[in-house]
Tab-separated table of C-alpha atoms in Angstrom:
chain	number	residue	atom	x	y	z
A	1	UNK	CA	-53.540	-126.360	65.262
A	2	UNK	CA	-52.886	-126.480	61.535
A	3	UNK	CA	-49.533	-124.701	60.239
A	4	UNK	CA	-51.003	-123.183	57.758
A	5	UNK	CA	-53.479	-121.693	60.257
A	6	UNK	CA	-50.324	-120.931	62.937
A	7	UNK	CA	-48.922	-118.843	59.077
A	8	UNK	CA	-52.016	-116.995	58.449
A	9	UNK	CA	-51.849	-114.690	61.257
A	10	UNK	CA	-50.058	-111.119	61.387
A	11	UNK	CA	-49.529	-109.271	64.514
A	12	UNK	CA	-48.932	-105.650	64.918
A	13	UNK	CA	-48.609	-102.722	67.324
A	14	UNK	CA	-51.898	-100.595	67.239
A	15	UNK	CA	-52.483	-97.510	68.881
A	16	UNK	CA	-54.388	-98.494	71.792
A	17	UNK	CA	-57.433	-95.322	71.135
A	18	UNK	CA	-57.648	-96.686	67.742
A	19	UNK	CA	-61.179	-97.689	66.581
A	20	UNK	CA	-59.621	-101.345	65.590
A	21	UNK	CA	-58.407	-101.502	69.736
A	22	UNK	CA	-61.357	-99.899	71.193
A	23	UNK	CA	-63.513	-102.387	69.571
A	24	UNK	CA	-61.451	-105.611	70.662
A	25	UNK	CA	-61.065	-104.022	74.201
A	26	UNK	CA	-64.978	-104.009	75.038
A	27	UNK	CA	-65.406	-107.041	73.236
A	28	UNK	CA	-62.608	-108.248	75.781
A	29	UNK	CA	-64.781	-106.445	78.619
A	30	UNK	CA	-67.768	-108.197	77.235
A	31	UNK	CA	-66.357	-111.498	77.331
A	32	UNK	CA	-64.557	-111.267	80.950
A	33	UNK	CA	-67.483	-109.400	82.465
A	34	UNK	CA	-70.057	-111.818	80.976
A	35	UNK	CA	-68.700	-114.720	82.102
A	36	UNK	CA	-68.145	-113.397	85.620
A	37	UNK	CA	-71.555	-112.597	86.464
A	38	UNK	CA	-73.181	-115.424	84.951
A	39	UNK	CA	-71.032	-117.269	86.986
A	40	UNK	CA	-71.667	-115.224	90.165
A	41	UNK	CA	-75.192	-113.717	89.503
A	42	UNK	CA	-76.696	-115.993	86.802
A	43	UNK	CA	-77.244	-112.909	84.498
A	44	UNK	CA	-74.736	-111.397	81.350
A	45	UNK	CA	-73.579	-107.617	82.289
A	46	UNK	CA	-75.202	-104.360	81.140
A	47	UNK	CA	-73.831	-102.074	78.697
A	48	UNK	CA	-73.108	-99.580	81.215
A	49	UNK	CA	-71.091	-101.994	83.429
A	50	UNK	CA	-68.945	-102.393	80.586
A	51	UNK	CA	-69.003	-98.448	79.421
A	52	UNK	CA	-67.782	-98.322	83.152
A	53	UNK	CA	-65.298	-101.035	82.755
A	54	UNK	CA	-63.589	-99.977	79.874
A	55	UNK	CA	-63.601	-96.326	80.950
A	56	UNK	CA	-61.564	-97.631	84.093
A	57	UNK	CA	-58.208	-98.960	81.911
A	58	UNK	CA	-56.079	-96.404	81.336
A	59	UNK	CA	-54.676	-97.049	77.769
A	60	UNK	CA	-52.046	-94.868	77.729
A	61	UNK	CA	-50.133	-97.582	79.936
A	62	UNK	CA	-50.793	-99.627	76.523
A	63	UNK	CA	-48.773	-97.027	74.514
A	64	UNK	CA	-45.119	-96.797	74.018
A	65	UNK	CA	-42.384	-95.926	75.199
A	66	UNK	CA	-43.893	-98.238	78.317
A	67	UNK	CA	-46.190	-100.398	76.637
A	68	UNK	CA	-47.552	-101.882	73.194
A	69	UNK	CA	-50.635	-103.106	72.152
A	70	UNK	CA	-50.790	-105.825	69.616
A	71	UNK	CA	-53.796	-106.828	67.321
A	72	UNK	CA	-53.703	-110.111	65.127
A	73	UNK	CA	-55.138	-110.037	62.171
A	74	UNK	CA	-56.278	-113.095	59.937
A	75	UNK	CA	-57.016	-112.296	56.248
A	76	UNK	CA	-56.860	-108.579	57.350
A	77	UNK	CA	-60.111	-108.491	59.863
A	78	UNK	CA	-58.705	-108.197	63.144
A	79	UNK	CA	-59.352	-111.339	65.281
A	80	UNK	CA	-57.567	-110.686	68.787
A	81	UNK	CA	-55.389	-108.557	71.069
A	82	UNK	CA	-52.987	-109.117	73.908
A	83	UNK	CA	-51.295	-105.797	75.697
A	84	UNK	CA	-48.105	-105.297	77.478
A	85	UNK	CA	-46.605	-102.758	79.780
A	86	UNK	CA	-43.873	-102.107	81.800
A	87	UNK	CA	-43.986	-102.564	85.891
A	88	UNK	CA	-40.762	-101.379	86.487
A	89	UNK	CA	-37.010	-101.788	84.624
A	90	UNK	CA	-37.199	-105.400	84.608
A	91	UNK	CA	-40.918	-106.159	84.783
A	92	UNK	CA	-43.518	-106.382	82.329
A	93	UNK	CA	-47.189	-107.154	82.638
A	94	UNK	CA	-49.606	-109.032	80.144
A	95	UNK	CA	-52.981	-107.475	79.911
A	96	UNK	CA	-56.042	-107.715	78.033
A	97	UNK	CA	-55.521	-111.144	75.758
A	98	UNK	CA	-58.621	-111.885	73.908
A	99	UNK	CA	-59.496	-113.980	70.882
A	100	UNK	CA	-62.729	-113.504	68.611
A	101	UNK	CA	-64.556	-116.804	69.601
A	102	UNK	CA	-65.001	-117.486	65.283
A	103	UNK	CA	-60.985	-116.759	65.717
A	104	UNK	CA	-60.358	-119.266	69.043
A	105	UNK	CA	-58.208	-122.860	68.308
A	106	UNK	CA	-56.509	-121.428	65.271
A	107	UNK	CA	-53.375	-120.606	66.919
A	108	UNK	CA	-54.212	-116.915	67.433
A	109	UNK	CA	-53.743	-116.868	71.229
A	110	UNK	CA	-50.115	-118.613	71.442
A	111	UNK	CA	-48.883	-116.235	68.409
A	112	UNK	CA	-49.964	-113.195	70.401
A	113	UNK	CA	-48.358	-114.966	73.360
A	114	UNK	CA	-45.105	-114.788	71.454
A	115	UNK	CA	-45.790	-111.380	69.925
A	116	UNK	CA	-45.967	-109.903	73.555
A	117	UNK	CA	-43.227	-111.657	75.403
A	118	UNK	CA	-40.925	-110.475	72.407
A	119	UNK	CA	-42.463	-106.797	72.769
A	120	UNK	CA	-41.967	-107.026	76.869
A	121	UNK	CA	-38.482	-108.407	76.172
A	122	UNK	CA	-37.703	-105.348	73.704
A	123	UNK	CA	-38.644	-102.571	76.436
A	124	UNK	CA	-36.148	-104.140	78.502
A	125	UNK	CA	-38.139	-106.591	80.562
A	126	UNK	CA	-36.447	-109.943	81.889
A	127	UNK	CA	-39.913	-111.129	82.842
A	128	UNK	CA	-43.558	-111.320	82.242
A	129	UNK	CA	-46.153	-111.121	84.923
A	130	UNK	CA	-49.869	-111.273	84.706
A	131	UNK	CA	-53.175	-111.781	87.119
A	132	UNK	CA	-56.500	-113.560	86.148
A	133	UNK	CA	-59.726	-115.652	87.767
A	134	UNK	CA	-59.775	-118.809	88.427
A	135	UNK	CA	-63.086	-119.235	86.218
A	136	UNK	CA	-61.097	-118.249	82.990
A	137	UNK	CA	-59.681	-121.987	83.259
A	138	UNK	CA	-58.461	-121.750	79.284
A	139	UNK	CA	-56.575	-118.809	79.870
A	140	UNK	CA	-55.216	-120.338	82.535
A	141	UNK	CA	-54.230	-123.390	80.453
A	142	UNK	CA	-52.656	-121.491	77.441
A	143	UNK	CA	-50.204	-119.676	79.857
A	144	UNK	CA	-49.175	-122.860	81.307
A	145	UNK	CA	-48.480	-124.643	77.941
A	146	UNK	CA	-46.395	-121.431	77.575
A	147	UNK	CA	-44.026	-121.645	80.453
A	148	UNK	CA	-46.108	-119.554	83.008
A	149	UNK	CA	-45.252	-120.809	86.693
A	150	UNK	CA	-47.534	-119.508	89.459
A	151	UNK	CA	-46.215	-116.761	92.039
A	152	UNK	CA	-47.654	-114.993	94.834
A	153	UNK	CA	-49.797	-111.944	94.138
A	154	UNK	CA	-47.382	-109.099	92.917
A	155	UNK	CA	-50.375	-107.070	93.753
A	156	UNK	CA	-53.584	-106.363	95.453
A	157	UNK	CA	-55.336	-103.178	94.020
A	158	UNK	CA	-57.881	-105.708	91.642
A	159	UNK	CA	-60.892	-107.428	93.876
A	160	UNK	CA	-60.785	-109.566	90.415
A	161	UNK	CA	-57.186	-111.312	90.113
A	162	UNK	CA	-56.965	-114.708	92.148
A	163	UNK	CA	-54.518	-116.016	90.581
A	164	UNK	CA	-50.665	-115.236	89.345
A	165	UNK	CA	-48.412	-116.336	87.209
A	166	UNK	CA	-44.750	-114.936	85.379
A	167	UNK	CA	-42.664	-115.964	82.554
A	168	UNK	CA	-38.825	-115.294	82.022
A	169	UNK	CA	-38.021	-113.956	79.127
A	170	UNK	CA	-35.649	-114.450	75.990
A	171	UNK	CA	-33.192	-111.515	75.784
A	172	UNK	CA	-34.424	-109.183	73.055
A	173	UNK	CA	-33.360	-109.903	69.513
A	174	UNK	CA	-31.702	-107.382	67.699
A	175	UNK	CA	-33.457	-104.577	65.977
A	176	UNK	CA	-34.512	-102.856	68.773
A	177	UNK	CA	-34.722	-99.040	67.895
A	178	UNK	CA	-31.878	-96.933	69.694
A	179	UNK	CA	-34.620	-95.142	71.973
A	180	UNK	CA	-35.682	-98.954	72.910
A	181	UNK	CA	-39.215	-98.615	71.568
A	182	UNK	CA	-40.824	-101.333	69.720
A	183	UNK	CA	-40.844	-101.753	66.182
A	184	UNK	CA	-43.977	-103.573	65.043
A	185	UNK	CA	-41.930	-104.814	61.714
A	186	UNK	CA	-40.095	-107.432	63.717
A	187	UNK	CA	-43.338	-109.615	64.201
């Protein structure tokens, strides 16, 4: 990766009903969904499997005071996303990180990376958890190159997660609003 590339990106809170997050989420869906079943079934999914997919994720747990969802943007066009929530007091969890494939190896992925361990840490989180497949083997890669360790499963309400991983976190930085909420300014 480039600096100049790593500069270029800018990463903000967007509501998660928003057209802009709507649009990345089933592209998200798309990408997740059509990898599983040509993996599993030899075939891409339909577009009700993913009507039915996004439908499931509740996106208020993607809104504050709980939970933030964060859009990068490159030139202005929106190129990825990369949610966070909190579990409990101490806990948050990563959700939904997707690139644009035009957008993927320009640095997009670790900045949101950064973006959302800095949001978790601001709602009061200590750590970061998050669930994937085994099959999403670069995903898996860029959250060990960012300090990810492998747990047991914190869960087992998704027939989908194999795999678990958490990340302690920095303390938050200052300028944290008094009711604790993230403020999109600080990325």
């Amino acid at each position: 990766m480039c600096a100049s590339a790593a500069l270029s990106w800018s990463i903000t809170a967007e509501p998660a009903g928003s057209a802009v997050a709507r649009g990345l989420l089933r592209e998200y869906y798309t990408d997740v969904a059509d990898r599983y079943y040509a993996l599993h079934e030899g075939r891409r999914s339909t577009p009700q499997e993913i009507d039915e997919g996004v439908a499931e994720y509740p996106l208020d747990a993607l809104a504050p005071p709980h939970g933030v969802l964060l859009v990068a943007r490159r030139d202005g066009e929106p190129a990825g996303c990369a949610g966070t929530r909190l579990m409990d007091a101490r806990t948050a969890e990563l959700k939904q990180v997707f690139v644009r494939p035009d957008s993927r190896g320009l640095g997009a992925a670790g900045a949101l990376l950064r973006a959302a361990h800095a949001a978790a840490a601001r709602l009061g989180a200590e750590r970061i958890r998050l669930d994937t497949r085994r099959d999403l083997t670069e995903a898996i890669a860029l959250y060990r190159r960012h300090g990810y360790r492998e747990i047991a499963p914190y869960h087992h309400d998704d027939p989908y997660a194999e795999i678990f991983f958490e990340k302690q976190l920095e303390p938050a930085a200052s300028g944290t609003s008094p009711n604790g909420s993230v403020r999109p300014a600080t990325w």
